[in-house]
Coordinates of C-alpha atoms in Angstrom, one line a residue:
M1 CA 79.3 -11.4 36.9
K2 CA 82.9 -11.6 38.4
R3 CA 83.9 -8.6 36.3
K4 CA 80.9 -6.6 37.6
L5 CA 81.6 -7.6 41.2
A6 CA 85.3 -6.5 40.7
M7 CA 84.2 -3.2 39.2
L8 CA 81.7 -2.6 42.1
M9 CA 84.4 -3.4 44.7
T10 CA 87.0 -1.3 43.0
G11 CA 84.6 1.7 42.7
L12 CA 83.4 1.5 46.3
L13 CA 86.9 0.9 47.7
T14 CA 88.2 4.1 46.1
I15 CA 85.3 6.4 46.8
S16 CA 85.9 8.8 49.7
M17 CA 82.5 10.4 50.3
L18 CA 79.2 10.7 48.5
G19 CA 76.5 12.8 49.7
G20 CA 73.6 11.6 49.9
C21 CA 72.3 12.0 52.9
G22 CA 75.0 10.4 54.8
N23 CA 75.8 11.1 58.4
S24 CA 78.9 9.5 59.8
A25 CA 79.0 7.2 62.7
N26 CA 81.1 7.8 65.8
T27 CA 82.0 4.1 65.9
D28 CA 82.9 1.4 63.4
S29 CA 81.7 -2.1 63.8
I30 CA 81.0 -3.6 60.4
A31 CA 83.2 -6.7 60.5
D32 CA 85.2 -7.9 57.4
T33 CA 84.3 -11.6 57.8
S34 CA 84.5 -14.8 55.9
A35 CA 81.5 -17.0 55.6
T36 CA 82.7 -19.0 58.7
D37 CA 83.3 -15.8 60.7
T38 CA 79.8 -14.5 59.8
A39 CA 78.1 -17.7 61.0
A40 CA 80.0 -17.5 64.2
A41 CA 79.1 -13.8 64.7
N42 CA 75.4 -14.7 64.1
E43 CA 75.5 -17.4 66.7
Q44 CA 76.9 -14.9 69.2
S45 CA 74.7 -11.9 68.3
T46 CA 73.2 -10.1 71.2
G47 CA 70.8 -7.5 69.6
Q48 CA 67.1 -7.7 70.3
S49 CA 64.0 -6.1 68.8
D50 CA 60.1 -5.7 68.4
T51 CA 56.8 -5.2 70.3
S52 CA 53.3 -4.8 69.0
T53 CA 53.8 -5.4 65.3
Q54 CA 51.0 -7.2 63.5
T55 CA 53.4 -8.9 61.1
A56 CA 55.9 -10.4 63.6
S57 CA 58.3 -13.0 62.3
S58 CA 57.9 -16.7 63.3
G59 CA 60.7 -19.1 63.9
S60 CA 64.3 -18.4 64.9
A61 CA 66.9 -16.4 63.0
A62 CA 70.1 -14.5 63.8
L63 CA 69.9 -11.5 61.5
T64 CA 72.8 -9.2 60.6
I65 CA 71.8 -5.6 59.8
A66 CA 74.3 -2.9 58.7
W67 CA 73.9 0.9 58.5
W68 CA 75.9 4.1 58.5
G69 CA 75.0 6.9 60.9
N70 CA 75.8 9.2 63.8
Q71 CA 75.6 8.2 67.4
T72 CA 71.9 9.3 67.7
R73 CA 71.0 6.9 64.8
N74 CA 73.1 4.1 66.3
E75 CA 71.4 4.3 69.7
R76 CA 67.8 4.6 68.3
T77 CA 68.4 1.8 65.8
Q78 CA 69.7 -0.5 68.5
Q79 CA 66.6 0.2 70.7
V80 CA 64.3 -0.8 67.9
L81 CA 66.3 -4.0 67.3
D82 CA 66.0 -4.8 71.0
L83 CA 62.3 -4.1 70.9
Y84 CA 61.7 -6.4 68.0
S85 CA 63.6 -9.3 69.6
S86 CA 61.7 -8.9 72.9
A87 CA 58.4 -9.6 71.1
N88 CA 59.7 -12.2 68.6
E89 CA 61.3 -15.0 70.5
G90 CA 64.2 -16.6 68.6
I91 CA 64.9 -13.5 66.5
T92 CA 68.3 -11.8 67.4
F93 CA 70.3 -9.2 65.7
D94 CA 74.0 -8.4 65.0
G95 CA 73.8 -4.7 64.5
Q96 CA 76.8 -3.4 62.5
F97 CA 77.6 0.2 61.8
A98 CA 80.4 2.3 60.4
E99 CA 81.3 5.7 59.1
W100 CA 79.9 6.5 55.6
A101 CA 83.1 6.0 53.6
D102 CA 84.1 2.9 55.6
Y103 CA 80.6 1.5 55.3
W104 CA 80.8 1.2 51.5
T105 CA 84.4 -0.2 51.6
K106 CA 83.3 -2.9 53.9
L107 CA 80.2 -3.8 52.0
A108 CA 82.3 -4.0 48.8
T109 CA 84.6 -6.5 50.6
A110 CA 81.7 -8.5 51.9
S111 CA 80.0 -8.6 48.5
A112 CA 83.2 -10.0 46.9
G113 CA 83.2 -12.8 49.5
H114 CA 79.4 -13.3 49.4
T115 CA 79.1 -12.5 53.2
L116 CA 76.9 -9.4 53.0
P117 CA 74.6 -8.9 56.0
D118 CA 71.0 -10.0 55.8
I119 CA 69.7 -6.4 55.7
I120 CA 71.7 -3.4 54.6
Q121 CA 71.0 0.3 54.6
M122 CA 71.3 1.5 51.0
D123 CA 71.8 4.9 49.4
Y124 CA 69.9 5.9 46.3
S125 CA 73.2 6.5 44.5
Y126 CA 74.3 2.9 44.7
L127 CA 71.0 1.1 44.3
E128 CA 71.2 0.4 40.6
Q129 CA 74.8 -0.9 40.9
Y130 CA 73.9 -3.3 43.6
V131 CA 70.9 -4.6 41.7
S132 CA 72.8 -5.0 38.5
N133 CA 75.4 -7.0 40.3
G134 CA 72.7 -9.4 41.6
L135 CA 73.3 -8.4 45.3
L136 CA 69.8 -7.5 46.3
V137 CA 66.5 -9.4 46.6
D138 CA 63.4 -8.3 44.7
L139 CA 60.8 -7.5 47.4
T140 CA 57.8 -7.6 45.1
P141 CA 56.7 -11.1 46.3
Y142 CA 56.8 -9.9 49.9
I143 CA 54.5 -7.0 49.0
E144 CA 52.2 -9.3 47.0
D145 CA 51.8 -11.8 49.8
G146 CA 51.4 -9.1 52.5
T147 CA 54.6 -9.6 54.4
I148 CA 55.5 -6.0 53.7
D149 CA 52.4 -3.8 54.0
V150 CA 52.4 -0.8 51.6
S151 CA 48.7 0.1 52.0
N152 CA 49.6 3.5 53.7
I153 CA 52.5 4.3 51.4
S154 CA 52.2 6.4 48.2
D155 CA 53.7 5.2 44.9
N156 CA 55.9 8.3 44.9
A157 CA 57.5 7.0 48.1
L158 CA 57.9 3.5 46.8
D159 CA 59.1 4.2 43.3
P160 CA 62.7 5.3 44.1
G161 CA 63.3 1.7 45.3
R162 CA 62.4 0.2 41.9
V163 CA 64.9 -0.9 39.3
G164 CA 63.5 -2.3 36.1
D165 CA 60.4 -4.4 37.0
G166 CA 61.5 -5.1 40.6
L167 CA 61.3 -3.3 43.9
Y168 CA 64.6 -3.9 45.6
A169 CA 64.5 -1.3 48.4
I170 CA 62.1 0.2 50.9
N171 CA 62.4 3.9 51.5
A172 CA 63.4 4.6 55.1
G173 CA 62.2 8.2 55.0
V174 CA 62.1 11.4 52.9
N175 CA 65.1 13.7 52.8
V176 CA 66.0 16.8 50.9
P177 CA 69.1 18.8 50.0
T178 CA 69.6 21.4 52.8
V179 CA 71.9 24.3 53.7
V180 CA 72.1 24.6 57.5
Y181 CA 73.3 28.1 58.5
N182 CA 74.3 30.1 61.5
K183 CA 71.2 32.3 61.8
T184 CA 72.5 34.0 65.0
L185 CA 75.6 35.2 63.2
L186 CA 73.7 36.4 60.1
D187 CA 70.9 38.2 62.2
E188 CA 73.6 40.0 64.2
N189 CA 75.0 41.4 61.0
G190 CA 71.8 42.2 59.2
I191 CA 72.1 39.5 56.6
T192 CA 68.9 37.8 55.3
I193 CA 68.7 34.4 53.7
N194 CA 66.0 33.7 51.2
D195 CA 64.9 30.2 50.3
N196 CA 65.5 29.0 46.7
M197 CA 68.5 31.3 46.2
T198 CA 70.1 31.5 42.8
L199 CA 73.9 31.1 42.5
E200 CA 74.3 34.8 42.1
E201 CA 72.3 35.5 45.2
F202 CA 74.4 32.9 47.1
Y203 CA 77.6 34.6 45.9
A204 CA 76.3 37.9 47.2
V205 CA 75.6 36.4 50.6
C206 CA 79.0 34.7 50.8
R207 CA 80.7 37.9 50.1
D208 CA 78.6 39.9 52.6
V209 CA 79.2 37.4 55.4
Y210 CA 82.9 37.2 54.8
E211 CA 83.3 41.0 54.6
K212 CA 81.3 41.6 57.8
T213 CA 82.3 38.6 59.9
G214 CA 85.4 36.8 58.5
Y215 CA 83.4 33.6 58.4
K216 CA 83.9 31.6 55.3
T217 CA 81.7 29.2 53.2
D218 CA 81.8 25.4 53.2
V219 CA 80.4 24.0 49.9
F220 CA 80.5 20.2 50.2
Y221 CA 84.3 19.9 50.2
G222 CA 85.3 16.3 49.8
N223 CA 81.7 15.3 49.0
G224 CA 80.6 17.3 46.0
A225 CA 79.1 14.8 43.6
D226 CA 75.5 15.3 44.8
Y227 CA 75.8 19.1 44.6
L228 CA 77.3 18.7 41.1
G229 CA 74.2 16.9 40.0
Y230 CA 72.1 19.6 41.6
V231 CA 73.9 22.4 39.8
M232 CA 73.5 20.6 36.5
R233 CA 69.8 20.3 37.0
G234 CA 69.7 24.0 37.5
E235 CA 71.5 24.4 34.1
G236 CA 68.8 22.5 32.4
T237 CA 70.6 19.2 32.0
H238 CA 71.6 16.1 34.1
L239 CA 75.0 14.8 35.1
Y240 CA 74.1 11.4 33.7
G241 CA 71.9 10.6 30.7
E242 CA 69.5 7.6 30.3
D243 CA 72.3 5.8 28.5
G244 CA 74.5 5.9 31.6
K245 CA 77.0 8.3 30.1
L246 CA 77.8 11.9 31.0
Q247 CA 75.1 14.2 29.7
A248 CA 76.4 17.5 30.9
T249 CA 78.9 19.3 28.6
E250 CA 82.2 20.7 29.6
D251 CA 80.8 24.3 29.7
E252 CA 78.0 23.1 32.0
L253 CA 80.4 21.2 34.3
K254 CA 82.5 24.3 34.5
K255 CA 79.6 26.2 36.2
F256 CA 80.1 23.8 39.2
F257 CA 83.9 24.2 39.5
D258 CA 83.4 28.0 39.1
I259 CA 81.9 28.1 42.6
Y260 CA 85.1 26.8 44.2
E261 CA 87.4 28.9 42.0
T262 CA 85.4 32.1 42.6
G263 CA 85.2 31.4 46.4
M264 CA 88.9 30.8 46.7
A265 CA 89.9 33.8 44.5
E266 CA 87.7 36.1 46.5
G267 CA 88.6 34.6 49.9
W268 CA 85.2 33.5 51.1
M269 CA 85.6 29.8 50.5
C270 CA 87.0 27.6 53.4
D271 CA 90.6 26.7 52.9
P272 CA 91.0 23.0 52.2
S273 CA 93.7 22.7 54.8
I274 CA 91.1 22.9 57.6
Y275 CA 89.7 19.5 56.6
A276 CA 93.0 17.7 57.0
E277 CA 92.3 16.4 60.5
R278 CA 88.5 16.2 60.3
T279 CA 86.3 13.3 59.2
I280 CA 84.6 14.9 56.3
G281 CA 80.8 14.5 56.6
T282 CA 80.7 14.0 60.3
P283 CA 78.2 16.7 61.6
E284 CA 80.2 17.3 64.8
Q285 CA 83.3 18.2 62.8
M286 CA 81.7 20.4 60.1
P287 CA 83.1 23.9 60.0
L288 CA 79.7 25.3 60.8
V289 CA 79.9 24.0 64.4
Y290 CA 83.6 23.1 64.8
G291 CA 86.6 25.4 64.7
S292 CA 88.6 27.9 66.8
S293 CA 88.1 31.1 64.7
P294 CA 86.3 32.6 61.7
A295 CA 89.3 31.6 59.6
T296 CA 88.6 27.9 60.3
M297 CA 84.8 28.0 60.5
S298 CA 81.9 28.5 58.2
W299 CA 78.6 30.2 58.3
C300 CA 76.9 27.3 56.6
S301 CA 77.0 23.6 55.8
F302 CA 75.7 21.9 52.7
T303 CA 74.0 18.7 53.9
W304 CA 70.6 17.0 54.1
S305 CA 67.4 17.7 56.1
N306 CA 68.0 14.7 58.4
S307 CA 71.3 16.2 59.6
L308 CA 69.6 19.2 61.2
A309 CA 69.3 17.6 64.7
S310 CA 72.9 16.5 64.8
L311 CA 74.2 19.9 63.7
R312 CA 72.0 21.7 66.2
N313 CA 73.1 19.4 69.0
A314 CA 76.8 20.1 68.0
A315 CA 76.4 23.9 67.7
P316 CA 78.0 26.1 70.3
E317 CA 75.7 27.3 73.1
G318 CA 73.6 30.3 72.1
V319 CA 73.9 29.7 68.3
E320 CA 70.7 29.2 66.4
L321 CA 70.9 27.2 63.2
A322 CA 68.3 27.5 60.4
I323 CA 67.8 25.8 57.1
T324 CA 67.4 26.8 53.5
T325 CA 67.8 25.3 50.0
W326 CA 71.0 24.6 48.0
P327 CA 71.6 27.4 45.5
S328 CA 71.5 26.9 41.7
A329 CA 70.7 28.8 38.6
N330 CA 67.1 27.4 38.7
P331 CA 66.3 26.1 42.2
T332 CA 62.9 24.7 41.2
A333 CA 64.5 22.6 38.5
S334 CA 67.3 21.5 40.9
N335 CA 65.2 20.7 44.1
Y336 CA 64.0 17.2 44.6
L337 CA 62.7 14.8 47.2
K338 CA 65.2 12.1 47.9
P339 CA 64.8 8.8 49.8
S340 CA 67.0 9.5 52.7
M341 CA 68.2 5.9 52.5
F342 CA 66.7 2.5 52.0
F343 CA 66.6 -0.9 53.6
C344 CA 67.3 -3.9 51.4
I345 CA 67.7 -7.7 51.8
T346 CA 70.8 -9.1 50.2
T347 CA 71.0 -12.2 48.1
D348 CA 73.6 -13.5 50.7
S349 CA 70.9 -13.6 53.4
A350 CA 70.0 -17.0 54.7
N351 CA 66.9 -15.5 56.3
P352 CA 65.1 -13.4 53.7
D353 CA 61.6 -14.1 55.0
E354 CA 62.5 -13.0 58.5
S355 CA 64.4 -10.0 57.1
A356 CA 61.3 -9.0 55.1
A357 CA 59.1 -9.2 58.3
F358 CA 61.5 -6.9 60.1
I359 CA 61.5 -4.3 57.3
N360 CA 57.7 -4.3 57.4
Y361 CA 57.9 -3.7 61.2
W362 CA 60.4 -0.9 60.8
T363 CA 58.2 0.7 58.1
N364 CA 54.8 0.3 59.7
D365 CA 55.0 -0.1 63.4
V366 CA 54.1 3.1 65.3
E367 CA 55.7 2.1 68.6
A368 CA 59.1 1.5 66.8
N369 CA 58.9 4.8 65.1
K370 CA 58.2 6.5 68.4
I371 CA 61.8 5.6 69.1
L372 CA 63.2 6.5 65.7
L373 CA 61.2 9.7 65.5
G374 CA 62.1 10.4 61.8
E375 CA 65.8 10.4 62.4
R376 CA 66.3 8.9 58.9
G377 CA 63.8 11.2 57.3
I378 CA 60.0 11.7 57.4
P379 CA 58.3 8.3 57.6
I380 CA 56.8 7.1 54.3
S381 CA 53.8 5.5 55.9
S382 CA 51.1 8.1 56.4
A383 CA 49.8 6.1 59.4
V384 CA 53.2 6.2 61.1
A385 CA 53.8 9.9 60.2
D386 CA 50.5 10.8 61.8
G387 CA 51.1 8.5 64.8
I388 CA 54.4 10.2 65.8
S389 CA 53.7 13.8 64.7
E390 CA 53.0 15.0 68.2
L391 CA 56.1 13.4 69.5
M392 CA 58.5 14.9 67.0
D393 CA 60.9 17.5 68.4
A394 CA 61.5 20.9 67.0
N395 CA 64.2 19.6 64.7
Q396 CA 61.9 17.0 63.0
Q397 CA 59.0 19.5 62.9
D398 CA 61.2 22.1 61.3
A399 CA 62.5 19.6 58.8
A400 CA 59.0 18.4 58.0
D401 CA 57.8 21.9 57.5
F402 CA 60.8 22.7 55.2
I403 CA 60.2 19.6 53.1
N404 CA 56.4 20.1 52.8
N405 CA 56.2 23.9 52.4
V406 CA 59.5 25.0 50.9
V407 CA 61.0 22.2 48.8
T408 CA 58.0 20.1 47.7
P409 CA 56.1 23.0 46.0
N410 CA 59.4 24.0 44.3
S411 CA 60.9 20.7 43.1
S412 CA 61.3 18.4 40.2
T413 CA 61.5 14.6 39.7
I414 CA 64.7 13.1 41.2
D415 CA 67.4 11.8 38.8
A416 CA 67.7 8.1 38.2
P417 CA 70.3 6.3 40.4
M418 CA 73.9 6.6 39.3
P419 CA 75.0 4.3 36.5
E420 CA 77.8 1.7 36.6
G421 CA 81.2 3.3 36.9
A422 CA 79.8 6.4 38.6
A423 CA 81.8 5.7 41.7
E424 CA 85.0 6.6 39.8
V425 CA 83.3 9.8 38.6
T426 CA 82.5 10.7 42.2
Q427 CA 86.1 10.2 43.2
M428 CA 87.2 12.4 40.3
V429 CA 84.8 15.2 41.4
N430 CA 86.3 15.2 44.9
Q431 CA 89.9 15.2 43.6
L432 CA 89.3 17.9 41.1
V433 CA 87.5 20.2 43.7
E434 CA 90.6 19.8 45.9
K435 CA 92.9 20.7 43.0
V436 CA 90.8 23.8 42.1
C437 CA 90.8 24.9 45.8
Y438 CA 94.6 24.5 45.9
G439 CA 95.0 26.4 42.6
E440 CA 96.5 23.4 40.8
V441 CA 93.9 23.5 38.0
T442 CA 91.4 26.1 36.8
A443 CA 87.7 25.5 36.7
A444 CA 87.9 25.0 33.0
E445 CA 90.7 22.5 33.2
A446 CA 88.8 20.6 35.9
A447 CA 85.7 20.5 33.7
N448 CA 87.7 19.2 30.8
Q449 CA 89.3 16.5 32.9
L450 CA 86.0 15.4 34.5
Y451 CA 84.3 15.2 31.1
T452 CA 87.2 13.3 29.4
Q453 CA 88.2 11.0 32.2
G454 CA 84.6 10.6 33.5
S455 CA 83.4 9.6 30.1
A456 CA 86.2 7.0 29.9
A457 CA 85.3 5.5 33.3
L458 CA 81.7 5.1 32.3
E459 CA 82.7 3.3 29.1
K460 CA 84.5 0.5 31.0

C-alpha cells in the first residue's frame, strides 16, 4: 500500500497537465494540511449550502470539498454550497479550489498524509488509480439504501464511475472532445469547417487558414495525452490495453507526433515559445482568445464542450466562436462521451454519510442545478436536465446540441480509465511534443522514446 501511495504521489506531482476536461481556476485555495490543520480548518469553515432537497442531511458536519475550475465554476459552486447549508442546519463547507495541475499535486500530498477532503472532484483519467490505492469510498451502499437517488439516471451515465464491482464516483455531467474555433475569422476568408474532420481535412484547413490570415493552429500543446488516445482510437487501436500496458505500436504513435512535426515544418503550428508566460489550459490565456498578433494567436483551441462558455466570454468583442470535433483518421471510432468529471467521497472523510447526502443533492436537486446550469457538463439526471433546459444560455444549448446531434450519433465506447503508471506516460507525451516542436527529436524518435520509456514506466 505504501509503495502504491508513493507511486501515486510521484506520478501526480510530476504531471503538468492532462486534459480531460479540465478548466483552470483563477485562484488557488486547496490547503496542504496536516490532520491537525485540517481539523482546525473544518472548525473555521464558512461555506454554506442547500434548499429544497428531499434527501437533506441530518446532524452537524463541517465538510471539505475540493475542485478545479475557472472563476465561473468557483462562483457557482460556492453558491450551491451556501444554498445547501442554509437548508441544512449544522452542515458547513470548506470549499477548496485550485488550478488543474496544482489540484492534483495537492491531492497527492494530502493522500500521502491521509488528509484528503471529504469530497473531491475527480477526473476519469485518475479514477482507477485512486480506487486501487484505497482512497475512495464505494458508493454502492448509499445507492442501495436510497441516500443517492439514481432513478432518473441511465446506466450509461453511471457506468464510467464503476471500477470492478464498486461504484466509486458520481458523474457530474456529460462532456465531449471539442475544437472551439474563430468562426468570424474563417467566414471572412471563405473557409468552411465540417464536423468529424479527418486528419487530412484538418491539415488542409490549417494550411488554408495560415496562408490566408497568418493565424496558426493550437493542438493541445502541454496537454496532449487525451488527444493522443483519441488519435490512436482513429487508427483502430487504443493507447492502453486491458493489461494496463501500451497497446499502440511505434508506427501508430508516430501518427500523433506527425501532427506537430508537420505543423512546425509547414509553419502553421503555434510556436511553443508563446506558451512560456501562459498558464496552459486556462481558457482566458489560450491562443484562440489571447495574443497580440496572428503570430501569437490561433484560429482554434482543442478543449472540451464545457469550456465553450469560458472561451466565448474571453473572446475579443465581435468574434464569434463555434465548435466542431477533434480530427482523426476515423472520427466515429475516435469520438466518445466522457464524464466531464466526478464527485467522490474519500476514505479519509470523517463524514461519509453527510457527504453522500450532499452528492445526492448536487445530482438531483433542480434548484441547485438552476445555479450550476450545466457548467460541469450536461446533467446526468433526466429530471434535472429537463428542469433547467429553459434556463440554459446559448452556450449550454449549443453544447447540448453538439453532444446530442453531432457527437453521440458518431461515437464509440470510451476507453477504460488510465492504468497505474500512466501519469508518467502523460508527462512523457508533453515533454516529447515540446521536443518535436523545438526540432530536438523527430516524430519517429518521439514515438520510439514514448513506446520504450512508457512501457518501462507501466511495468514498475
